[in-house]
PDB file of C-alpha atoms in Angstrom:
ATOM      1  CA  MET A   1       3.208 -10.809 -36.611  1.00 42.00           C
ATOM      2  CA  LEU A   2       4.794  -8.140 -38.825  1.00 35.00           C
ATOM      3  CA  LEU A   3       2.592  -5.444 -37.284  1.00 36.00           C
ATOM      4  CA  ARG A   4       3.430  -6.678 -33.779  1.00 41.00           C
ATOM      5  CA  ASN A   5       7.186  -6.574 -34.522  1.00 40.00           C
ATOM      6  CA  ILE A   6       6.886  -3.044 -35.889  1.00 33.00           C
ATOM      7  CA  LEU A   7       5.017  -1.887 -32.769  1.00 33.00           C
ATOM      8  CA  ILE A   8       7.589  -3.500 -30.481  1.00 36.00           C
ATOM      9  CA  SER A   9      10.409  -1.829 -32.417  1.00 38.00           C
ATOM     10  CA  LEU A  10       8.727   1.560 -32.114  1.00 34.00           C
ATOM     11  CA  VAL A  11       8.259   1.146 -28.343  1.00 35.00           C
ATOM     12  CA  MET A  12      11.849   0.036 -27.832  1.00 37.00           C
ATOM     13  CA  ALA A  13      13.150   2.955 -29.876  1.00 34.00           C
ATOM     14  CA  SER A  14      11.241   5.432 -27.756  1.00 36.00           C
ATOM     15  CA  VAL A  15      12.831   4.620 -24.384  1.00 36.00           C
ATOM     16  CA  VAL A  16      16.161   5.615 -22.884  1.00 34.00           C
ATOM     17  CA  PHE A  17      17.831   4.233 -19.783  1.00 32.00           C
ATOM     18  CA  VAL A  18      18.700   7.184 -17.619  1.00 34.00           C
ATOM     19  CA  GLY A  19      19.233   6.142 -14.041  1.00 34.00           C
ATOM     20  CA  CYS A  20      19.047   3.609 -11.257  1.00 34.00           C
ATOM     21  CA  SER A  21      18.071   3.751  -7.624  1.00 35.00           C
ATOM     22  CA  LYS A  22      20.654   1.339  -6.261  1.00 37.00           C
ATOM     23  CA  ALA A  23      23.670   2.771  -4.560  1.00 35.00           C
ATOM     24  CA  GLU A  24      26.012   0.435  -6.486  1.00 35.00           C
ATOM     25  CA  LYS A  25      24.823   1.706  -9.884  1.00 37.00           C
ATOM     26  CA  LYS A  26      25.546   5.235 -11.044  1.00 34.00           C
ATOM     27  CA  PRO A  27      22.716   7.104 -12.794  1.00 36.00           C
ATOM     28  CA  ASP A  28      23.191   8.733 -16.160  1.00 40.00           C
ATOM     29  CA  ALA A  29      23.438  12.456 -15.465  1.00 34.00           C
ATOM     30  CA  GLY A  30      22.522  13.420 -19.024  1.00 37.00           C
ATOM     31  CA  LYS A  31      19.063  14.356 -20.248  1.00 40.00           C
ATOM     32  CA  SER A  32      17.315  12.795 -23.206  1.00 39.00           C
ATOM     33  CA  THR A  33      14.815  14.222 -25.636  1.00 35.00           C
ATOM     34  CA  LYS A  34      13.527  10.760 -26.614  1.00 42.00           C
ATOM     35  CA  LYS A  35      10.019   9.758 -25.581  1.00 45.00           C
ATOM     36  CA  THR A  36       9.426   7.091 -22.914  1.00 45.00           C
ATOM     37  CA  ALA A  37       7.186   4.092 -23.495  1.00 47.00           C
ATOM     38  CA  ALA A  38       3.853   3.883 -21.698  1.00 50.00           C
ATOM     39  CA  PRO A  39       3.682   1.431 -18.779  1.00 51.00           C
ATOM     40  CA  SER A  40       2.634  -2.000 -20.006  1.00 46.00           C
ATOM     41  CA  GLU A  41       1.663  -3.892 -16.855  1.00 51.00           C
ATOM     42  CA  THR A  42       0.864  -3.660 -13.178  1.00 53.00           C
ATOM     43  CA  ILE A  43       3.436  -5.515 -11.127  1.00 66.00           C
ATOM     44  CA  ALA A  44       4.023  -7.332  -7.849  1.00 67.00           C
ATOM     45  CA  SER A  45       6.543  -5.989  -5.363  1.00 77.00           C
ATOM     46  CA  ALA A  46       9.612  -7.456  -3.675  1.00 86.00           C
ATOM     47  CA  PRO A  47       9.223  -9.022  -0.196  1.00 89.00           C
ATOM     48  CA  ARG A  48       9.692  -6.785   2.830  1.00 94.00           C
ATOM     49  CA  ALA A  49      10.940  -9.421   5.283  1.00 96.00           C
ATOM     50  CA  PHE A  50      13.429 -12.281   5.120  1.00 97.00           C
ATOM     51  CA  ARG A  51      15.577 -14.426   7.415  1.00 97.00           C
ATOM     52  CA  ALA A  52      19.236 -15.246   7.854  1.00 98.00           C
ATOM     53  CA  ALA A  53      20.266 -18.677   6.639  1.00 98.00           C
ATOM     54  CA  ALA A  54      19.531 -21.658   8.888  1.00 97.00           C
ATOM     55  CA  TYR A  55      23.200 -22.555   9.101  1.00 97.00           C
ATOM     56  CA  SER A  56      25.465 -23.108  12.107  1.00 98.00           C
ATOM     57  CA  ASP A  57      28.897 -24.647  12.554  1.00 96.00           C
ATOM     58  CA  ASP A  58      31.356 -25.091  15.403  1.00 94.00           C
ATOM     59  CA  ALA A  59      33.563 -22.120  14.518  1.00 93.00           C
ATOM     60  CA  GLN A  60      32.207 -19.110  12.618  1.00 97.00           C
ATOM     61  CA  TRP A  61      28.447 -19.241  12.033  1.00 98.00           C
ATOM     62  CA  LEU A  62      25.442 -19.454  14.344  1.00 98.00           C
ATOM     63  CA  LYS A  63      21.944 -19.315  12.819  1.00 98.00           C
ATOM     64  CA  GLY A  64      23.297 -17.492   9.773  1.00 98.00           C
ATOM     65  CA  VAL A  65      25.099 -14.762  11.794  1.00 98.00           C
ATOM     66  CA  ASN A  66      28.886 -14.475  11.860  1.00 98.00           C
ATOM     67  CA  ARG A  67      30.178 -15.150  15.389  1.00 97.00           C
ATOM     68  CA  ILE A  68      33.570 -13.555  14.651  1.00 97.00           C
ATOM     69  CA  ASP A  69      32.473 -10.488  12.683  1.00 97.00           C
ATOM     70  CA  LYS A  70      29.121  -9.949  14.365  1.00 97.00           C
ATOM     71  CA  LYS A  71      28.148  -7.236  11.911  1.00 98.00           C
ATOM     72  CA  GLN A  72      27.758  -9.847   9.168  1.00 98.00           C
ATOM     73  CA  PHE A  73      25.046 -12.369   8.348  1.00 98.00           C
ATOM     74  CA  PHE A  74      24.109 -14.266   5.222  1.00 98.00           C
ATOM     75  CA  MET A  75      21.019 -15.550   3.439  1.00 98.00           C
ATOM     76  CA  VAL A  76      20.377 -18.026   0.627  1.00 97.00           C
ATOM     77  CA  ILE A  77      18.398 -17.131  -2.516  1.00 96.00           C
ATOM     78  CA  GLY A  78      17.702 -18.738  -5.877  1.00 94.00           C
ATOM     79  CA  LYS A  79      20.490 -18.927  -8.435  1.00 91.00           C
ATOM     80  CA  ASN A  80      19.020 -16.227 -10.682  1.00 86.00           C
ATOM     81  CA  ASP A  81      17.112 -14.233  -8.058  1.00 90.00           C
ATOM     82  CA  PRO A  82      17.998 -10.610  -7.257  1.00 90.00           C
ATOM     83  CA  PRO A  83      18.891  -9.949  -3.600  1.00 91.00           C
ATOM     84  CA  PRO A  84      16.024  -8.412  -1.569  1.00 91.00           C
ATOM     85  CA  VAL A  85      18.277  -5.631  -0.232  1.00 95.00           C
ATOM     86  CA  ASN A  86      21.149  -3.378  -1.272  1.00 94.00           C
ATOM     87  CA  ARG A  87      23.717  -1.125   0.346  1.00 95.00           C
ATOM     88  CA  GLY A  88      22.033   1.742   2.187  1.00 96.00           C
ATOM     89  CA  TYR A  89      18.881  -0.192   3.120  1.00 97.00           C
ATOM     90  CA  LYS A  90      17.823   0.177   6.755  1.00 98.00           C
ATOM     91  CA  LEU A  91      16.831  -3.113   8.417  1.00 98.00           C
ATOM     92  CA  LYS A  92      15.106  -3.945  11.692  1.00 98.00           C
ATOM     93  CA  PHE A  93      16.361  -6.994  13.604  1.00 98.00           C
ATOM     94  CA  THR A  94      14.409  -8.780  16.316  1.00 97.00           C
ATOM     95  CA  ALA A  95      17.018  -8.270  19.054  1.00 98.00           C
ATOM     96  CA  SER A  96      19.397  -5.576  17.800  1.00 98.00           C
ATOM     97  CA  GLY A  97      16.866  -3.129  16.386  1.00 97.00           C
ATOM     98  CA  GLU A  98      17.568  -0.967  13.341  1.00 97.00           C
ATOM     99  CA  ALA A  99      20.826  -1.108  11.376  1.00 98.00           C
ATOM    100  CA  THR A 100      21.913   0.164   7.949  1.00 98.00           C
ATOM    101  CA  ILE A 101      23.530  -2.084   5.359  1.00 98.00           C
ATOM    102  CA  GLN A 102      27.150  -1.154   4.634  1.00 98.00           C
ATOM    103  CA  LYS A 103      28.087  -3.938   2.214  1.00 97.00           C
ATOM    104  CA  VAL A 104      26.419  -6.682   0.138  1.00 97.00           C
ATOM    105  CA  ASN A 105      28.438  -9.511  -1.453  1.00 97.00           C
ATOM    106  CA  ARG A 106      27.112 -12.340  -3.598  1.00 96.00           C
ATOM    107  CA  VAL A 107      28.731 -15.786  -3.843  1.00 97.00           C
ATOM    108  CA  GLU A 108      27.412 -18.093  -6.554  1.00 95.00           C
ATOM    109  CA  LYS A 109      26.914 -21.825  -6.028  1.00 94.00           C
ATOM    110  CA  PRO A 110      25.835 -24.367  -8.670  1.00 94.00           C
ATOM    111  CA  ASP A 111      22.147 -24.235  -7.720  1.00 95.00           C
ATOM    112  CA  LYS A 112      21.816 -21.198  -5.413  1.00 96.00           C
ATOM    113  CA  SER A 113      23.408 -17.919  -4.323  1.00 97.00           C
ATOM    114  CA  PHE A 114      24.729 -16.817  -0.928  1.00 98.00           C
ATOM    115  CA  ILE A 115      24.171 -13.134  -0.064  1.00 98.00           C
ATOM    116  CA  PHE A 116      26.560 -11.854   2.634  1.00 98.00           C
ATOM    117  CA  ILE A 117      25.333  -8.648   4.279  1.00 98.00           C
ATOM    118  CA  THR A 118      27.323  -6.362   6.590  1.00 98.00           C
ATOM    119  CA  VAL A 119      25.614  -3.734   8.763  1.00 98.00           C
ATOM    120  CA  GLU A 120      27.095  -0.997  10.956  1.00 97.00           C
ATOM    121  CA  LYS A 121      26.469  -2.626  14.333  1.00 98.00           C
ATOM    122  CA  ASP A 122      27.006  -5.977  16.050  1.00 98.00           C
ATOM    123  CA  LEU A 123      24.187  -8.510  15.821  1.00 98.00           C
ATOM    124  CA  ASP A 124      22.987 -11.133  18.277  1.00 98.00           C
ATOM    125  CA  PRO A 125      23.227 -14.576  16.617  1.00 97.00           C
ATOM    126  CA  THR A 126      20.562 -16.036  18.907  1.00 97.00           C
ATOM    127  CA  GLY A 127      18.152 -13.111  18.880  1.00 98.00           C
ATOM    128  CA  ASP A 128      18.692 -11.949  15.275  1.00 98.00           C
ATOM    129  CA  GLY A 129      19.617 -15.174  13.478  1.00 98.00           C
ATOM    130  CA  ASN A 130      17.310 -17.745  11.910  1.00 98.00           C
ATOM    131  CA  PRO A 131      14.327 -18.122  12.283  1.00 98.00           C
ATOM    132  CA  ASN A 132      13.822 -14.552  13.510  1.00 98.00           C
ATOM    133  CA  PRO A 133      12.465 -12.229  10.786  1.00 97.00           C
ATOM    134  CA  ILE A 134      14.486  -9.278   9.487  1.00 98.00           C
ATOM    135  CA  TYR A 135      12.351  -6.385   8.221  1.00 97.00           C
ATOM    136  CA  ILE A 136      13.202  -3.777   5.601  1.00 97.00           C
ATOM    137  CA  LYS A 137      12.445  -0.373   7.132  1.00 97.00           C
ATOM    138  CA  SER A 138      13.595   2.169   4.547  1.00 97.00           C
ATOM    139  CA  PHE A 139      15.728   2.683   1.442  1.00 97.00           C
ATOM    140  CA  GLN A 140      16.204   5.221  -1.340  1.00 97.00           C
ATOM    141  CA  ILE A 141      15.303   5.340  -5.012  1.00 97.00           C
ATOM    142  CA  ARG A 142      16.283   7.934  -7.610  1.00 97.00           C
ATOM    143  CA  PRO A 143      13.983   9.330 -10.300  1.00 97.00           C
ATOM    144  CA  SER A 144      15.424   9.065 -13.778  1.00 95.00           C
ATOM    145  CA  SER A 145      16.930  12.165 -15.385  1.00 92.00           C
ATOM    146  CA  TYR A 146      14.630  11.751 -18.404  1.00 93.00           C
ATOM    147  CA  SER A 147      13.364  15.059 -19.828  1.00 96.00           C
ATOM    148  CA  ARG A 148      11.218  15.931 -22.844  1.00 95.00           C
ATOM    149  CA  GLU A 149       9.791  19.390 -23.526  1.00 95.00           C
ATOM    150  CA  ASN A 150       6.239  19.812 -22.205  1.00 94.00           C
ATOM    151  CA  ASP A 151       6.138  16.131 -21.217  1.00 96.00           C
ATOM    152  CA  TRP A 152       8.827  15.099 -18.671  1.00 97.00           C
ATOM    153  CA  GLU A 153      11.430  16.941 -16.609  1.00 97.00           C
ATOM    154  CA  ASN A 154      14.037  15.098 -14.521  1.00 98.00           C
ATOM    155  CA  GLY A 155      11.839  11.993 -14.444  1.00 97.00           C
ATOM    156  CA  ILE A 156       8.738  13.920 -13.266  1.00 98.00           C
ATOM    157  CA  SER A 157       5.666  14.020 -15.496  1.00 98.00           C
ATOM    158  CA  LEU A 158       4.577  17.505 -16.600  1.00 97.00           C
ATOM    159  CA  LYS A 159       1.159  16.196 -17.679  1.00 96.00           C
ATOM    160  CA  SER A 160       0.115  13.715 -14.973  1.00 96.00           C
ATOM    161  CA  THR A 161       0.010  15.145 -11.451  1.00 97.00           C
ATOM    162  CA  GLY A 162       2.216  13.264  -8.980  1.00 98.00           C
ATOM    163  CA  ALA A 163       3.732  10.920 -11.566  1.00 98.00           C
ATOM    164  CA  PHE A 164       7.425  10.037 -11.825  1.00 98.00           C
ATOM    165  CA  VAL A 165       9.582   7.272 -13.311  1.00 97.00           C
ATOM    166  CA  PHE A 166      12.660   5.402 -12.088  1.00 97.00           C
ATOM    167  CA  VAL A 167      14.739   2.644 -13.682  1.00 95.00           C
ATOM    168  CA  LEU A 168      16.073  -0.723 -12.499  1.00 93.00           C
ATOM    169  CA  PRO A 169      17.536  -3.814 -14.172  1.00 90.00           C
ATOM    170  CA  LYS A 170      14.843  -5.960 -15.774  1.00 89.00           C
ATOM    171  CA  SER A 171      15.648  -8.840 -13.399  1.00 86.00           C
ATOM    172  CA  ASP A 172      14.802  -6.764 -10.298  1.00 88.00           C
ATOM    173  CA  ALA A 173      11.407  -6.881  -8.602  1.00 88.00           C
ATOM    174  CA  CYS A 174       9.702  -3.574  -7.921  1.00 92.00           C
ATOM    175  CA  PRO A 175      10.826  -2.267  -4.508  1.00 94.00           C
ATOM    176  CA  LEU A 176       7.591  -0.263  -4.012  1.00 95.00           C
ATOM    177  CA  LYS A 177       4.044  -1.177  -3.031  1.00 93.00           C
ATOM    178  CA  ILE A 178       0.732   0.662  -3.202  1.00 93.00           C
ATOM    179  CA  GLY A 179       0.337   2.625   0.034  1.00 93.00           C
ATOM    180  CA  ASP A 180       4.068   3.106   0.652  1.00 95.00           C
ATOM    181  CA  ARG A 181       5.103   6.429   2.129  1.00 97.00           C
ATOM    182  CA  LEU A 182       7.712   8.320   0.098  1.00 98.00           C
ATOM    183  CA  LYS A 183       9.676  11.370   1.189  1.00 98.00           C
ATOM    184  CA  PHE A 184      10.684  13.718  -1.652  1.00 98.00           C
ATOM    185  CA  ALA A 185      13.525  16.234  -1.436  1.00 97.00           C
ATOM    186  CA  ALA A 186      11.212  19.269  -1.805  1.00 97.00           C
ATOM    187  CA  SER A 187       7.584  18.138  -1.666  1.00 97.00           C
ATOM    188  CA  GLY A 188       7.936  16.055   1.491  1.00 97.00           C
ATOM    189  CA  GLU A 189       5.863  12.982   2.205  1.00 97.00           C
ATOM    190  CA  ALA A 190       3.429  11.420  -0.263  1.00 98.00           C
ATOM    191  CA  ILE A 191       1.601   8.094  -0.585  1.00 97.00           C
ATOM    192  CA  VAL A 192       1.983   5.720  -3.543  1.00 96.00           C
ATOM    193  CA  LYS A 193      -1.357   5.342  -5.349  1.00 96.00           C
ATOM    194  CA  LYS A 194      -0.351   3.489  -8.519  1.00 95.00           C
ATOM    195  CA  ILE A 195       2.622   1.532  -9.904  1.00 95.00           C
ATOM    196  CA  ALA A 196       3.206   0.087 -13.377  1.00 93.00           C
ATOM    197  CA  ARG A 197       6.274  -1.008 -15.316  1.00 91.00           C
ATOM    198  CA  SER A 198       7.620  -1.237 -18.853  1.00 90.00           C
ATOM    199  CA  ASP A 199      10.014  -4.165 -19.276  1.00 86.00           C
ATOM    200  CA  GLY A 200      12.807  -4.569 -21.776  1.00 77.00           C
ATOM    201  CA  GLN A 201      13.884  -0.935 -22.043  1.00 74.00           C
ATOM    202  CA  GLY A 202      17.290   0.592 -22.720  1.00 73.00           C
ATOM    203  CA  PRO A 203      20.348  -0.963 -24.388  1.00 76.00           C
ATOM    204  CA  GLY A 204      19.752  -4.661 -25.016  1.00 79.00           C
ATOM    205  CA  GLY A 205      16.363  -4.524 -23.317  1.00 85.00           C
ATOM    206  CA  LYS A 206      18.006  -5.100 -19.921  1.00 90.00           C
ATOM    207  CA  TYR A 207      16.078  -2.500 -17.915  1.00 92.00           C
ATOM    208  CA  SER A 208      12.582  -1.684 -16.700  1.00 92.00           C
ATOM    209  CA  ASN A 209      10.895   1.680 -16.299  1.00 94.00           C
ATOM    210  CA  PHE A 210       8.781   1.886 -13.126  1.00 95.00           C
ATOM    211  CA  HIS A 211       5.995   4.469 -13.408  1.00 96.00           C
ATOM    212  CA  VAL A 212       4.700   5.651 -10.032  1.00 97.00           C
ATOM    213  CA  THR A 213       1.854   8.007  -9.119  1.00 97.00           C
ATOM    214  CA  VAL A 214       1.588   9.605  -5.662  1.00 98.00           C
ATOM    215  CA  ASP A 215      -1.170  11.619  -3.993  1.00 97.00           C
ATOM    216  CA  LYS A 216       0.326  15.106  -4.384  1.00 97.00           C
ATOM    217  CA  PRO A 217       1.975  17.309  -7.033  1.00 98.00           C
ATOM    218  CA  LEU A 218       5.764  17.078  -7.425  1.00 98.00           C
ATOM    219  CA  ASP A 219       8.397  19.687  -8.258  1.00 98.00           C
ATOM    220  CA  PRO A 220      10.450  18.547 -11.287  1.00 97.00           C
ATOM    221  CA  ALA A 221      13.446  20.729 -10.412  1.00 96.00           C
ATOM    222  CA  SER A 222      13.643  19.867  -6.709  1.00 97.00           C
ATOM    223  CA  ASP A 223      12.073  16.378  -6.523  1.00 98.00           C
ATOM    224  CA  GLY A 224      13.298  14.877  -9.824  1.00 97.00           C
ATOM    225  CA  GLY A 225      16.658  13.288 -10.606  1.00 96.00           C
ATOM    226  CA  PRO A 226      19.319  13.390  -9.330  1.00 96.00           C
ATOM    227  CA  ASN A 227      17.491  14.031  -6.027  1.00 97.00           C
ATOM    228  CA  LEU A 228      16.815  10.911  -3.958  1.00 97.00           C
ATOM    229  CA  ILE A 229      13.439   9.702  -2.711  1.00 98.00           C
ATOM    230  CA  GLU A 230      13.283   7.937   0.654  1.00 98.00           C
ATOM    231  CA  VAL A 231      10.920   4.953   0.859  1.00 97.00           C
ATOM    232  CA  ILE A 232       9.602   4.535   4.389  1.00 96.00           C
ATOM    233  CA  ILE A 233       8.051   1.158   5.176  1.00 92.00           C
ATOM    234  CA  GLU A 234       5.568   0.965   8.026  1.00 75.00           C
ATOM    235  CA  LYS A 235       5.905  -2.107  10.242  1.00 60.00           C
TER     236      LYS A 235
END
């Protein structure tokens, strides 16, 4: 047990939280010379489709879509679950086609959470509301700004070809899947070949490092943080 605690302490001391892909969270622009921990596990990814809530009333809501402000709909998730989308995500609705998320608000209830989502165009309550599926089409992630001489630069590995790292809260599911198509700022499109994560990183162990390998070399200066990576989901 003592040896295990020492090893855990060494791993935790070696990692720094340096960024986040979500639009609501600002990445740390500074660079660290501390060493990152190796990925500890292969992980499952977040769902790519969901539905508006199955709720209607006589005034405002029809099949989870707002009849008054038709740009808004809501969904219901578990009390402690992260939302499946964030501001900036592009969605595809059954009737209205593609639309980008402008705002996400969370309202907590005793045993569940309501996620209110606003997009930039009007929706059709009948054609887009429950039970019609809503697909995630694309979103952006940001490589961390982590750098270490001869090892990492701006979140891009200098030793492993096509490898980079990004950071999210520990509670979040991985937004990527094997086979996803990514579009880098300089290197263009590449396919995800491998994903692993290291949980419990950063201050208080609240973050996870996601280690991703793609099928082509990357440019640390032009593809790494703070440059964004577009995730394009085929459907």
